[in-house]
């Protein structure tokens, strides 16, 4: 069974930086797409950024130019470098892998438990 574990969240002042990590564990053959979502209190979960195994990235307009997504396929780990943080970035950030090839076949829609990011003004 695939497990996604996020880390790196915390409390930071506006303008500061954080680096989130998402590590996938299990007997994994490959992961194509990986993504970060976030959910603020009282709001729907939204896509922040996603990255393919080849390194192609997409970002939400709200984070373009401030967040950078990368991954290390050898470690099945994804990183989100967040710079210029704003109070509106405050949310629980979730790691997602829509499709993971494992020794037991394909696992669909894996999610991490989330990590809290709080940006104070």
Tab-separated table of N, CA, C and O in Angstrom, residues 20-104:
chain	number	residue	atom	x	y	z
A	20	UNK	N	8.112	22.389	1.667
A	20	UNK	CA	7.355	21.186	1.976
A	20	UNK	C	7.940	19.999	1.225
A	20	UNK	O	8.410	20.144	0.096
A	21	UNK	N	7.862	18.840	1.862
A	21	UNK	CA	8.278	17.595	1.230
A	21	UNK	C	7.136	16.598	1.281
A	21	UNK	O	6.340	16.601	2.218
A	22	UNK	N	7.083	15.756	0.278
A	22	UNK	CA	6.118	14.654	0.246
A	22	UNK	C	6.878	13.417	-0.183
A	22	UNK	O	7.376	13.355	-1.315
A	23	UNK	N	6.956	12.451	0.722
A	23	UNK	CA	7.671	11.212	0.433
A	23	UNK	C	6.682	10.075	0.289
A	23	UNK	O	5.833	9.860	1.156
A	24	UNK	N	6.803	9.353	-0.806
A	24	UNK	CA	5.958	8.183	-1.049
A	24	UNK	C	6.710	6.927	-0.654
A	24	UNK	O	7.878	6.759	-1.018
A	25	UNK	N	6.031	6.059	0.077
A	25	UNK	CA	6.660	4.805	0.499
A	25	UNK	C	5.806	3.619	0.079
A	25	UNK	O	4.611	3.763	-0.177
A	26	UNK	N	6.441	2.471	0.042
A	26	UNK	CA	5.787	1.264	-0.430
A	26	UNK	C	6.662	0.659	-1.512
A	26	UNK	O	7.725	1.188	-1.828
A	27	UNK	N	6.197	-0.456	-2.077
A	27	UNK	CA	6.951	-1.069	-3.164
A	27	UNK	C	6.461	-0.400	-4.449
A	27	UNK	O	5.496	-0.844	-5.069
A	28	UNK	N	7.138	0.665	-4.824
A	28	UNK	CA	6.694	1.537	-5.913
A	28	UNK	C	7.545	1.325	-7.145
A	28	UNK	O	8.769	1.373	-7.067
A	29	UNK	N	6.869	1.119	-8.261
A	29	UNK	CA	7.581	1.009	-9.528
A	29	UNK	C	7.725	2.376	-10.188
A	29	UNK	O	8.794	2.714	-10.694
A	30	UNK	N	6.656	3.142	-10.181
A	30	UNK	CA	6.713	4.464	-10.783
A	30	UNK	C	5.517	5.296	-10.326
A	30	UNK	O	4.473	4.771	-9.971
A	31	UNK	N	5.742	6.609	-10.349
A	31	UNK	CA	4.674	7.568	-10.079
A	31	UNK	C	4.720	8.590	-11.195
A	31	UNK	O	5.744	9.238	-11.393
A	32	UNK	N	3.633	8.718	-11.925
A	32	UNK	CA	3.626	9.677	-13.017
A	32	UNK	C	3.429	11.086	-12.462
A	32	UNK	O	4.362	11.833	-12.280
A	33	UNK	N	2.214	11.422	-12.148
A	33	UNK	CA	1.896	12.761	-11.695
A	33	UNK	C	1.876	12.823	-10.166
A	33	UNK	O	1.375	11.918	-9.508
A	34	UNK	N	2.419	13.913	-9.620
A	34	UNK	CA	2.297	14.211	-8.195
A	34	UNK	C	1.831	15.656	-8.073
A	34	UNK	O	2.158	16.495	-8.920
A	35	UNK	N	1.092	15.918	-7.019
A	35	UNK	CA	0.510	17.247	-6.906
A	35	UNK	C	0.397	17.679	-5.448
A	35	UNK	O	0.346	16.845	-4.539
A	36	UNK	N	0.342	18.979	-5.266
A	36	UNK	CA	0.023	19.581	-3.968
A	36	UNK	C	-1.333	20.264	-4.088
A	36	UNK	O	-1.583	21.002	-5.041
A	37	UNK	N	-2.154	20.013	-3.088
A	37	UNK	CA	-3.419	20.717	-2.934
A	37	UNK	C	-3.364	21.430	-1.586
A	37	UNK	O	-2.562	21.100	-0.714
A	38	UNK	N	-4.266	22.369	-1.405
A	38	UNK	CA	-4.391	23.010	-0.103
A	38	UNK	C	-5.862	23.296	0.193
A	38	UNK	O	-6.672	23.457	-0.722
A	39	UNK	N	-6.138	23.350	1.480
A	39	UNK	CA	-7.498	23.647	1.901
A	39	UNK	C	-7.451	24.587	3.090
A	39	UNK	O	-6.900	24.239	4.150
A	40	UNK	N	-7.997	25.770	2.890
A	40	UNK	CA	-8.095	26.759	3.953
A	40	UNK	C	-9.420	26.569	4.675
A	40	UNK	O	-10.372	26.014	4.113
A	41	UNK	N	-9.512	27.034	5.928
A	41	UNK	CA	-10.764	26.878	6.684
A	41	UNK	C	-11.947	27.473	5.934
A	41	UNK	O	-11.896	28.614	5.457
A	42	UNK	N	-12.999	26.691	5.822
A	42	UNK	CA	-14.213	27.161	5.178
A	42	UNK	C	-14.158	27.212	3.667
A	42	UNK	O	-15.103	27.697	3.034
A	43	UNK	N	-13.070	26.721	3.079
A	43	UNK	CA	-12.926	26.767	1.626
A	43	UNK	C	-12.747	25.359	1.068
A	43	UNK	O	-12.395	24.427	1.792
A	44	UNK	N	-12.971	25.240	-0.229
A	44	UNK	CA	-12.771	23.955	-0.890
A	44	UNK	C	-11.290	23.708	-1.115
A	44	UNK	O	-10.493	24.643	-1.213
A	45	UNK	N	-10.957	22.426	-1.207
A	45	UNK	CA	-9.587	22.055	-1.520
A	45	UNK	C	-9.266	22.517	-2.941
A	45	UNK	O	-10.079	22.353	-3.855
A	46	UNK	N	-8.075	23.096	-3.125
A	46	UNK	CA	-7.695	23.608	-4.434
A	46	UNK	C	-6.322	23.099	-4.832
A	46	UNK	O	-5.456	22.875	-3.973
A	47	UNK	N	-6.127	22.975	-6.122
A	47	UNK	CA	-4.839	22.554	-6.654
A	47	UNK	C	-3.838	23.703	-6.544
A	47	UNK	O	-4.136	24.824	-6.953
A	48	UNK	N	-2.666	23.403	-6.002
A	48	UNK	CA	-1.612	24.401	-5.898
A	48	UNK	C	-0.629	24.247	-7.054
A	48	UNK	O	-0.303	25.219	-7.743
A	49	UNK	N	-0.155	23.031	-7.252
A	49	UNK	CA	0.825	22.784	-8.311
A	49	UNK	C	0.920	21.282	-8.544
A	49	UNK	O	0.584	20.485	-7.662
A	50	UNK	N	1.380	20.909	-9.735
A	50	UNK	CA	1.564	19.495	-10.032
A	50	UNK	C	2.777	19.325	-10.926
A	50	UNK	O	3.174	20.260	-11.634
A	51	UNK	N	3.317	18.103	-10.879
A	51	UNK	CA	4.541	17.842	-11.624
A	51	UNK	C	4.499	16.421	-12.162
A	51	UNK	O	4.083	15.488	-11.470
A	52	UNK	N	4.926	16.251	-13.410
A	52	UNK	CA	5.006	14.927	-13.997
A	52	UNK	C	6.346	14.283	-13.644
A	52	UNK	O	7.249	14.940	-13.126
A	53	UNK	N	6.474	13.013	-13.968
A	53	UNK	CA	7.728	12.317	-13.708
A	53	UNK	C	8.871	12.908	-14.525
A	53	UNK	O	10.033	12.826	-14.129
A	54	UNK	N	8.526	13.537	-15.626
A	54	UNK	CA	9.532	14.175	-16.456
A	54	UNK	C	9.899	15.579	-16.019
A	54	UNK	O	10.786	16.206	-16.590
A	55	UNK	N	9.194	16.086	-14.997
A	55	UNK	CA	9.522	17.396	-14.453
A	55	UNK	C	8.686	18.546	-14.976
A	55	UNK	O	8.930	19.700	-14.598
A	56	UNK	N	7.715	18.279	-15.821
A	56	UNK	CA	6.836	19.342	-16.295
A	56	UNK	C	5.912	19.783	-15.166
A	56	UNK	O	5.364	18.945	-14.451
A	57	UNK	N	5.764	21.081	-15.018
A	57	UNK	CA	5.005	21.611	-13.890
A	57	UNK	C	3.866	22.519	-14.336
A	57	UNK	O	3.911	23.131	-15.411
A	58	UNK	N	2.852	22.589	-13.488
A	58	UNK	CA	1.756	23.543	-13.616
A	58	UNK	C	1.505	24.148	-12.256
A	58	UNK	O	1.596	23.451	-11.239
A	59	UNK	N	1.180	25.446	-12.243
A	59	UNK	CA	0.934	26.147	-10.989
A	59	UNK	C	-0.394	26.879	-11.043
A	59	UNK	O	-0.803	27.384	-12.089
A	60	UNK	N	-1.019	26.984	-9.887
A	60	UNK	CA	-2.171	27.862	-9.767
A	60	UNK	C	-1.695	29.302	-9.961
A	60	UNK	O	-0.575	29.658	-9.581
A	61	UNK	N	-2.544	30.123	-10.539
A	61	UNK	CA	-2.166	31.511	-10.789
A	61	UNK	C	-1.759	32.221	-9.497
A	61	UNK	O	-0.875	33.081	-9.508
A	62	UNK	N	-2.384	31.850	-8.408
A	62	UNK	CA	-2.140	32.527	-7.137
A	62	UNK	C	-0.736	32.295	-6.583
A	62	UNK	O	-0.285	33.036	-5.710
A	63	UNK	N	-0.047	31.257	-7.072
A	63	UNK	CA	1.278	30.947	-6.542
A	63	UNK	C	2.392	31.073	-7.574
A	63	UNK	O	3.568	30.927	-7.242
A	64	UNK	N	2.039	31.339	-8.808
A	64	UNK	CA	3.056	31.465	-9.862
A	64	UNK	C	4.074	32.543	-9.513
A	64	UNK	O	3.717	33.620	-9.054
A	65	UNK	N	5.328	32.205	-9.711
A	65	UNK	CA	6.394	33.143	-9.427
A	65	UNK	C	6.850	33.127	-7.982
A	65	UNK	O	7.877	33.721	-7.653
A	66	UNK	N	6.102	32.462	-7.124
A	66	UNK	CA	6.475	32.401	-5.705
A	66	UNK	C	6.808	30.978	-5.261
A	66	UNK	O	7.683	30.789	-4.416
A	67	UNK	N	6.096	29.997	-5.820
A	67	UNK	CA	6.292	28.600	-5.434
A	67	UNK	C	7.027	27.862	-6.562
A	67	UNK	O	6.804	28.138	-7.744
A	68	UNK	N	7.875	26.937	-6.160
A	68	UNK	CA	8.596	26.108	-7.126
A	68	UNK	C	8.478	24.649	-6.720
A	68	UNK	O	8.784	24.286	-5.580
A	69	UNK	N	8.038	23.850	-7.679
A	69	UNK	CA	7.817	22.426	-7.441
A	69	UNK	C	8.919	21.615	-8.108
A	69	UNK	O	9.298	21.891	-9.248
A	70	UNK	N	9.411	20.621	-7.388
A	70	UNK	CA	10.428	19.738	-7.953
A	70	UNK	C	10.232	18.344	-7.379
A	70	UNK	O	9.438	18.150	-6.449
A	71	UNK	N	10.931	17.382	-7.934
A	71	UNK	CA	10.831	16.025	-7.412
A	71	UNK	C	12.115	15.264	-7.668
A	71	UNK	O	12.868	15.578	-8.587
A	72	UNK	N	12.315	14.255	-6.821
A	72	UNK	CA	13.440	13.337	-6.973
A	72	UNK	C	12.836	11.953	-7.180
A	72	UNK	O	12.364	11.325	-6.227
A	73	UNK	N	12.831	11.492	-8.416
A	73	UNK	CA	12.188	10.214	-8.731
A	73	UNK	C	12.910	9.040	-8.076
A	73	UNK	O	12.286	8.014	-7.808
A	74	UNK	N	14.196	9.181	-7.817
A	74	UNK	CA	14.931	8.087	-7.176
A	74	UNK	C	14.497	7.892	-5.733
A	74	UNK	O	14.653	6.814	-5.167
A	75	UNK	N	13.953	8.951	-5.141
A	75	UNK	CA	13.497	8.889	-3.753
A	75	UNK	C	11.973	8.925	-3.648
A	75	UNK	O	11.437	8.926	-2.530
A	76	UNK	N	11.302	8.974	-4.788
A	76	UNK	CA	9.831	9.101	-4.791
A	76	UNK	C	9.384	10.242	-3.884
A	76	UNK	O	8.437	10.105	-3.103
A	77	UNK	N	10.062	11.350	-4.007
A	77	UNK	CA	9.812	12.495	-3.143
A	77	UNK	C	9.600	13.750	-3.981
A	77	UNK	O	10.281	13.955	-4.991
A	78	UNK	N	8.674	14.567	-3.523
A	78	UNK	CA	8.339	15.827	-4.188
A	78	UNK	C	8.561	16.962	-3.205
A	78	UNK	O	8.326	16.793	-1.996
A	79	UNK	N	8.995	18.100	-3.719
A	79	UNK	CA	9.288	19.248	-2.879
A	79	UNK	C	8.544	20.480	-3.389
A	79	UNK	O	8.443	20.694	-4.595
A	80	UNK	N	8.068	21.272	-2.446
A	80	UNK	CA	7.427	22.538	-2.807
A	80	UNK	C	8.138	23.650	-2.053
A	80	UNK	O	7.999	23.771	-0.837
A	81	UNK	N	8.912	24.424	-2.786
A	81	UNK	CA	9.583	25.586	-2.205
A	81	UNK	C	8.634	26.765	-2.290
A	81	UNK	O	8.228	27.159	-3.397
A	82	UNK	N	8.290	27.314	-1.154
A	82	UNK	CA	7.327	28.408	-1.091
A	82	UNK	C	8.031	29.659	-0.588
A	82	UNK	O	8.482	29.701	0.553
A	83	UNK	N	8.138	30.649	-1.453
A	83	UNK	CA	8.753	31.926	-1.116
A	83	UNK	C	7.712	33.034	-1.161
A	83	UNK	O	6.655	32.873	-1.774
A	84	UNK	N	8.026	34.137	-0.528
A	84	UNK	CA	7.097	35.259	-0.553
A	84	UNK	C	5.726	34.901	-0.027
A	84	UNK	O	4.711	35.308	-0.595
A	85	UNK	N	5.692	34.153	1.056
A	85	UNK	CA	4.410	33.661	1.575
A	85	UNK	C	3.521	34.802	2.031
A	85	UNK	O	3.993	35.823	2.557
A	86	UNK	N	2.236	34.604	1.813
A	86	UNK	CA	1.215	35.593	2.167
A	86	UNK	C	0.227	34.966	3.141
A	86	UNK	O	0.059	33.738	3.160
A	87	UNK	N	-0.449	35.776	3.926
A	87	UNK	CA	-1.450	35.219	4.844
A	87	UNK	C	-2.485	34.360	4.134
A	87	UNK	O	-2.960	33.367	4.706
A	88	UNK	N	-2.817	34.694	2.908
A	88	UNK	CA	-3.807	33.899	2.174
A	88	UNK	C	-3.278	32.540	1.732
A	88	UNK	O	-4.036	31.717	1.202
A	89	UNK	N	-2.003	32.275	1.945
A	89	UNK	CA	-1.457	30.944	1.692
A	89	UNK	C	-1.706	30.003	2.867
A	89	UNK	O	-1.413	28.797	2.771
A	90	UNK	N	-2.214	30.536	3.961
A	90	UNK	CA	-2.499	29.714	5.125
A	90	UNK	C	-3.515	28.636	4.790
A	90	UNK	O	-4.601	28.930	4.294
A	91	UNK	N	-3.147	27.398	5.053
A	91	UNK	CA	-4.001	26.253	4.716
A	91	UNK	C	-3.323	24.972	5.174
A	91	UNK	O	-2.141	24.981	5.558
A	92	UNK	N	-4.063	23.896	5.095
A	92	UNK	CA	-3.458	22.564	5.202
A	92	UNK	C	-3.080	22.137	3.792
A	92	UNK	O	-3.913	22.191	2.876
A	93	UNK	N	-1.844	21.743	3.626
A	93	UNK	CA	-1.335	21.345	2.325
A	93	UNK	C	-1.271	19.820	2.248
A	93	UNK	O	-0.714	19.159	3.136
A	94	UNK	N	-1.842	19.286	1.166
A	94	UNK	CA	-1.930	17.851	0.977
A	94	UNK	C	-1.161	17.420	-0.270
A	94	UNK	O	-1.231	18.073	-1.313
A	95	UNK	N	-0.505	16.296	-0.138
A	95	UNK	CA	0.185	15.668	-1.261
A	95	UNK	C	-0.750	14.651	-1.906
A	95	UNK	O	-1.486	13.947	-1.203
A	96	UNK	N	-0.722	14.576	-3.218
A	96	UNK	CA	-1.586	13.662	-3.957
A	96	UNK	C	-0.822	12.980	-5.084
A	96	UNK	O	-0.012	13.621	-5.768
A	97	UNK	N	-1.096	11.707	-5.247
A	97	UNK	CA	-0.566	10.967	-6.400
A	97	UNK	C	-1.734	10.219	-7.020
A	97	UNK	O	-2.223	9.243	-6.440
A	98	UNK	N	-2.219	10.671	-8.178
A	98	UNK	CA	-3.424	10.071	-8.753
A	98	UNK	C	-3.237	8.608	-9.166
A	98	UNK	O	-4.204	7.833	-9.160
A	99	UNK	N	-2.007	8.223	-9.522
A	99	UNK	CA	-1.823	6.887	-10.081
A	99	UNK	C	-0.402	6.419	-9.773
A	99	UNK	O	0.562	6.997	-10.274
A	100	UNK	N	-0.299	5.361	-8.972
A	100	UNK	CA	1.010	4.846	-8.583
A	100	UNK	C	1.109	3.380	-8.981
A	100	UNK	O	0.231	2.577	-8.630
A	101	UNK	N	2.138	3.052	-9.718
A	101	UNK	CA	2.381	1.657	-10.106
A	101	UNK	C	3.178	0.966	-8.996
A	101	UNK	O	4.276	1.410	-8.652
A	102	UNK	N	2.593	-0.084	-8.447
A	102	UNK	CA	3.240	-0.815	-7.351
A	102	UNK	C	3.381	-2.282	-7.723
A	102	UNK	O	2.924	-2.716	-8.781
A	103	UNK	N	3.967	-3.049	-6.806
A	103	UNK	CA	4.116	-4.485	-7.050
A	103	UNK	C	2.768	-5.190	-7.037
A	103	UNK	O	2.647	-6.329	-7.517
A	104	UNK	N	1.726	-4.534	-6.510
A	104	UNK	CA	0.388	-5.132	-6.455
A	104	UNK	C	-0.523	-4.565	-7.540
A	104	UNK	O	-1.725	-4.821	-7.527
